[in-house]
């Protein structure tokens, strides 16, 4: 169980996917450039089996923006996008149902 104080440390924001490229050293990973407010960050995500780049580019996605950076096969990820996974392996990236500016806080 996570207490509210720990949960409130997460900075969850809306980010706009600017570009999606194949990871140079991994078959299942993409490298995404995401705009959060006026800042551009890079995310590494295991979505290659579930999405084409064109399905992600331009989308407004939900991002944990204050995670400590971590390298995945030599490429740094500066946050984490949120996605749902069903029991049968279907993956759905969390998006917003109305247009909101990148950088909007999720609460």
PDB file of C-alpha atoms in Angstrom:
ATOM      1  CA  UNK A   1       0.000   0.000   0.000  1.00  0.00           C
ATOM      2  CA  UNK A   2       1.263   3.486  -0.902  1.00  0.00           C
ATOM      3  CA  UNK A   3       0.456   6.306   1.456  1.00  0.00           C
ATOM      4  CA  UNK A   4      -0.751   9.669   0.173  1.00  0.00           C
ATOM      5  CA  UNK A   5       2.505  11.459   1.047  1.00  0.00           C
ATOM      6  CA  UNK A   6       4.471   9.069  -1.185  1.00  0.00           C
ATOM      7  CA  UNK A   7       1.927   9.287  -4.001  1.00  0.00           C
ATOM      8  CA  UNK A   8       1.949  13.086  -3.891  1.00  0.00           C
ATOM      9  CA  UNK A   9       5.690  13.054  -4.679  1.00  0.00           C
ATOM     10  CA  UNK A  10       4.886  11.955  -8.232  1.00  0.00           C
ATOM     11  CA  UNK A  11       4.754  14.723 -10.822  1.00  0.00           C
ATOM     12  CA  UNK A  12       2.275  13.379 -13.360  1.00  0.00           C
ATOM     13  CA  UNK A  13       1.896  15.591 -16.419  1.00  0.00           C
ATOM     14  CA  UNK A  14       0.447  15.617 -19.902  1.00  0.00           C
ATOM     15  CA  UNK A  15       3.087  15.437 -22.620  1.00  0.00           C
ATOM     16  CA  UNK A  16       2.780  15.758 -26.377  1.00  0.00           C
ATOM     17  CA  UNK A  17       4.643  13.101 -28.374  1.00  0.00           C
ATOM     18  CA  UNK A  18       6.822  14.944 -30.884  1.00  0.00           C
ATOM     19  CA  UNK A  19       8.616  11.980 -32.429  1.00  0.00           C
ATOM     20  CA  UNK A  20       9.033   8.218 -32.146  1.00  0.00           C
ATOM     21  CA  UNK A  21      12.169   6.390 -33.296  1.00  0.00           C
ATOM     22  CA  UNK A  22      13.328   2.805 -33.011  1.00  0.00           C
ATOM     23  CA  UNK A  23      15.819   2.223 -30.205  1.00  0.00           C
ATOM     24  CA  UNK A  24      19.241   1.615 -31.788  1.00  0.00           C
ATOM     25  CA  UNK A  25      20.060  -1.358 -29.520  1.00  0.00           C
ATOM     26  CA  UNK A  26      16.713  -3.032 -28.750  1.00  0.00           C
ATOM     27  CA  UNK A  27      14.059  -4.722 -30.878  1.00  0.00           C
ATOM     28  CA  UNK A  28      11.070  -3.969 -28.623  1.00  0.00           C
ATOM     29  CA  UNK A  29      11.831  -0.379 -27.567  1.00  0.00           C
ATOM     30  CA  UNK A  30      11.034   3.062 -28.957  1.00  0.00           C
ATOM     31  CA  UNK A  31      12.735   6.342 -28.109  1.00  0.00           C
ATOM     32  CA  UNK A  32      10.138   9.096 -27.832  1.00  0.00           C
ATOM     33  CA  UNK A  33      10.686  12.849 -27.733  1.00  0.00           C
ATOM     34  CA  UNK A  34       7.939  14.364 -25.595  1.00  0.00           C
ATOM     35  CA  UNK A  35       7.120  18.023 -24.940  1.00  0.00           C
ATOM     36  CA  UNK A  36       6.079  18.853 -21.392  1.00  0.00           C
ATOM     37  CA  UNK A  37       5.269  22.552 -21.165  1.00  0.00           C
ATOM     38  CA  UNK A  38       8.310  24.225 -22.777  1.00  0.00           C
ATOM     39  CA  UNK A  39      10.715  21.367 -22.032  1.00  0.00           C
ATOM     40  CA  UNK A  40      11.488  18.412 -24.292  1.00  0.00           C
ATOM     41  CA  UNK A  41      12.286  15.103 -22.609  1.00  0.00           C
ATOM     42  CA  UNK A  42      13.218  11.681 -23.905  1.00  0.00           C
ATOM     43  CA  UNK A  43      11.405   8.496 -22.939  1.00  0.00           C
ATOM     44  CA  UNK A  44      12.260   4.888 -23.694  1.00  0.00           C
ATOM     45  CA  UNK A  45       9.217   2.613 -23.862  1.00  0.00           C
ATOM     46  CA  UNK A  46       8.554  -1.004 -24.767  1.00  0.00           C
ATOM     47  CA  UNK A  47       5.753  -0.293 -27.200  1.00  0.00           C
ATOM     48  CA  UNK A  48       7.139  -1.500 -30.520  1.00  0.00           C
ATOM     49  CA  UNK A  49       5.024  -4.668 -30.538  1.00  0.00           C
ATOM     50  CA  UNK A  50       1.866  -2.653 -29.834  1.00  0.00           C
ATOM     51  CA  UNK A  51       2.091   0.631 -31.767  1.00  0.00           C
ATOM     52  CA  UNK A  52       3.397   2.055 -35.010  1.00  0.00           C
ATOM     53  CA  UNK A  53       5.200   5.402 -34.585  1.00  0.00           C
ATOM     54  CA  UNK A  54       2.413   7.196 -36.465  1.00  0.00           C
ATOM     55  CA  UNK A  55      -0.112   5.990 -33.868  1.00  0.00           C
ATOM     56  CA  UNK A  56       1.813   7.770 -31.090  1.00  0.00           C
ATOM     57  CA  UNK A  57       3.113  10.929 -32.757  1.00  0.00           C
ATOM     58  CA  UNK A  58       1.019  13.966 -31.879  1.00  0.00           C
ATOM     59  CA  UNK A  59      -0.824  12.239 -29.028  1.00  0.00           C
ATOM     60  CA  UNK A  60      -1.130  13.830 -25.598  1.00  0.00           C
ATOM     61  CA  UNK A  61      -0.023  11.127 -23.156  1.00  0.00           C
ATOM     62  CA  UNK A  62       0.220  10.777 -19.376  1.00  0.00           C
ATOM     63  CA  UNK A  63       3.826  10.936 -18.123  1.00  0.00           C
ATOM     64  CA  UNK A  64       5.509  10.587 -14.739  1.00  0.00           C
ATOM     65  CA  UNK A  65       7.856  13.532 -15.235  1.00  0.00           C
ATOM     66  CA  UNK A  66      10.004  13.440 -12.121  1.00  0.00           C
ATOM     67  CA  UNK A  67      11.475   9.944 -12.182  1.00  0.00           C
ATOM     68  CA  UNK A  68      15.193   9.642 -11.790  1.00  0.00           C
ATOM     69  CA  UNK A  69      16.705   9.210 -15.290  1.00  0.00           C
ATOM     70  CA  UNK A  70      17.585   5.633 -16.210  1.00  0.00           C
ATOM     71  CA  UNK A  71      19.389   4.083 -19.156  1.00  0.00           C
ATOM     72  CA  UNK A  72      17.805   1.324 -21.215  1.00  0.00           C
ATOM     73  CA  UNK A  73      20.386  -0.393 -23.402  1.00  0.00           C
ATOM     74  CA  UNK A  74      22.509   2.740 -23.443  1.00  0.00           C
ATOM     75  CA  UNK A  75      19.737   5.296 -24.079  1.00  0.00           C
ATOM     76  CA  UNK A  76      18.559   7.550 -21.254  1.00  0.00           C
ATOM     77  CA  UNK A  77      14.884   7.762 -20.339  1.00  0.00           C
ATOM     78  CA  UNK A  78      13.884  10.896 -18.429  1.00  0.00           C
ATOM     79  CA  UNK A  79      10.451   9.801 -17.281  1.00  0.00           C
ATOM     80  CA  UNK A  80       7.810   7.145 -17.815  1.00  0.00           C
ATOM     81  CA  UNK A  81       4.653   7.104 -19.880  1.00  0.00           C
ATOM     82  CA  UNK A  82       1.661   5.372 -18.347  1.00  0.00           C
ATOM     83  CA  UNK A  83      -0.150   2.545 -20.104  1.00  0.00           C
ATOM     84  CA  UNK A  84      -2.730  -0.076 -19.256  1.00  0.00           C
ATOM     85  CA  UNK A  85      -2.177  -3.767 -19.979  1.00  0.00           C
ATOM     86  CA  UNK A  86      -5.025  -6.254 -20.171  1.00  0.00           C
ATOM     87  CA  UNK A  87      -4.796  -9.883 -19.136  1.00  0.00           C
ATOM     88  CA  UNK A  88      -4.509 -10.939 -22.772  1.00  0.00           C
ATOM     89  CA  UNK A  89      -1.561  -8.612 -23.437  1.00  0.00           C
ATOM     90  CA  UNK A  90      -3.325  -5.676 -25.085  1.00  0.00           C
ATOM     91  CA  UNK A  91      -1.455  -2.440 -24.266  1.00  0.00           C
ATOM     92  CA  UNK A  92      -3.105   0.980 -24.312  1.00  0.00           C
ATOM     93  CA  UNK A  93      -1.134   4.176 -23.716  1.00  0.00           C
ATOM     94  CA  UNK A  94      -3.044   6.534 -21.421  1.00  0.00           C
ATOM     95  CA  UNK A  95      -4.175   9.675 -23.216  1.00  0.00           C
ATOM     96  CA  UNK A  96      -6.572  12.515 -22.470  1.00  0.00           C
ATOM     97  CA  UNK A  97     -10.094  12.714 -23.854  1.00  0.00           C
ATOM     98  CA  UNK A  98      -9.984  16.503 -24.370  1.00  0.00           C
ATOM     99  CA  UNK A  99      -7.307  18.824 -25.687  1.00  0.00           C
ATOM    100  CA  UNK A 100      -5.218  20.175 -22.819  1.00  0.00           C
ATOM    101  CA  UNK A 101      -1.857  21.946 -23.029  1.00  0.00           C
ATOM    102  CA  UNK A 102       1.301  19.894 -22.642  1.00  0.00           C
ATOM    103  CA  UNK A 103       2.596  20.273 -19.126  1.00  0.00           C
ATOM    104  CA  UNK A 104      -0.891  20.168 -17.585  1.00  0.00           C
ATOM    105  CA  UNK A 105      -0.745  18.551 -14.163  1.00  0.00           C
ATOM    106  CA  UNK A 106      -2.661  15.337 -13.551  1.00  0.00           C
ATOM    107  CA  UNK A 107      -4.326  15.298 -10.149  1.00  0.00           C
TER     108      UNK A 107
END
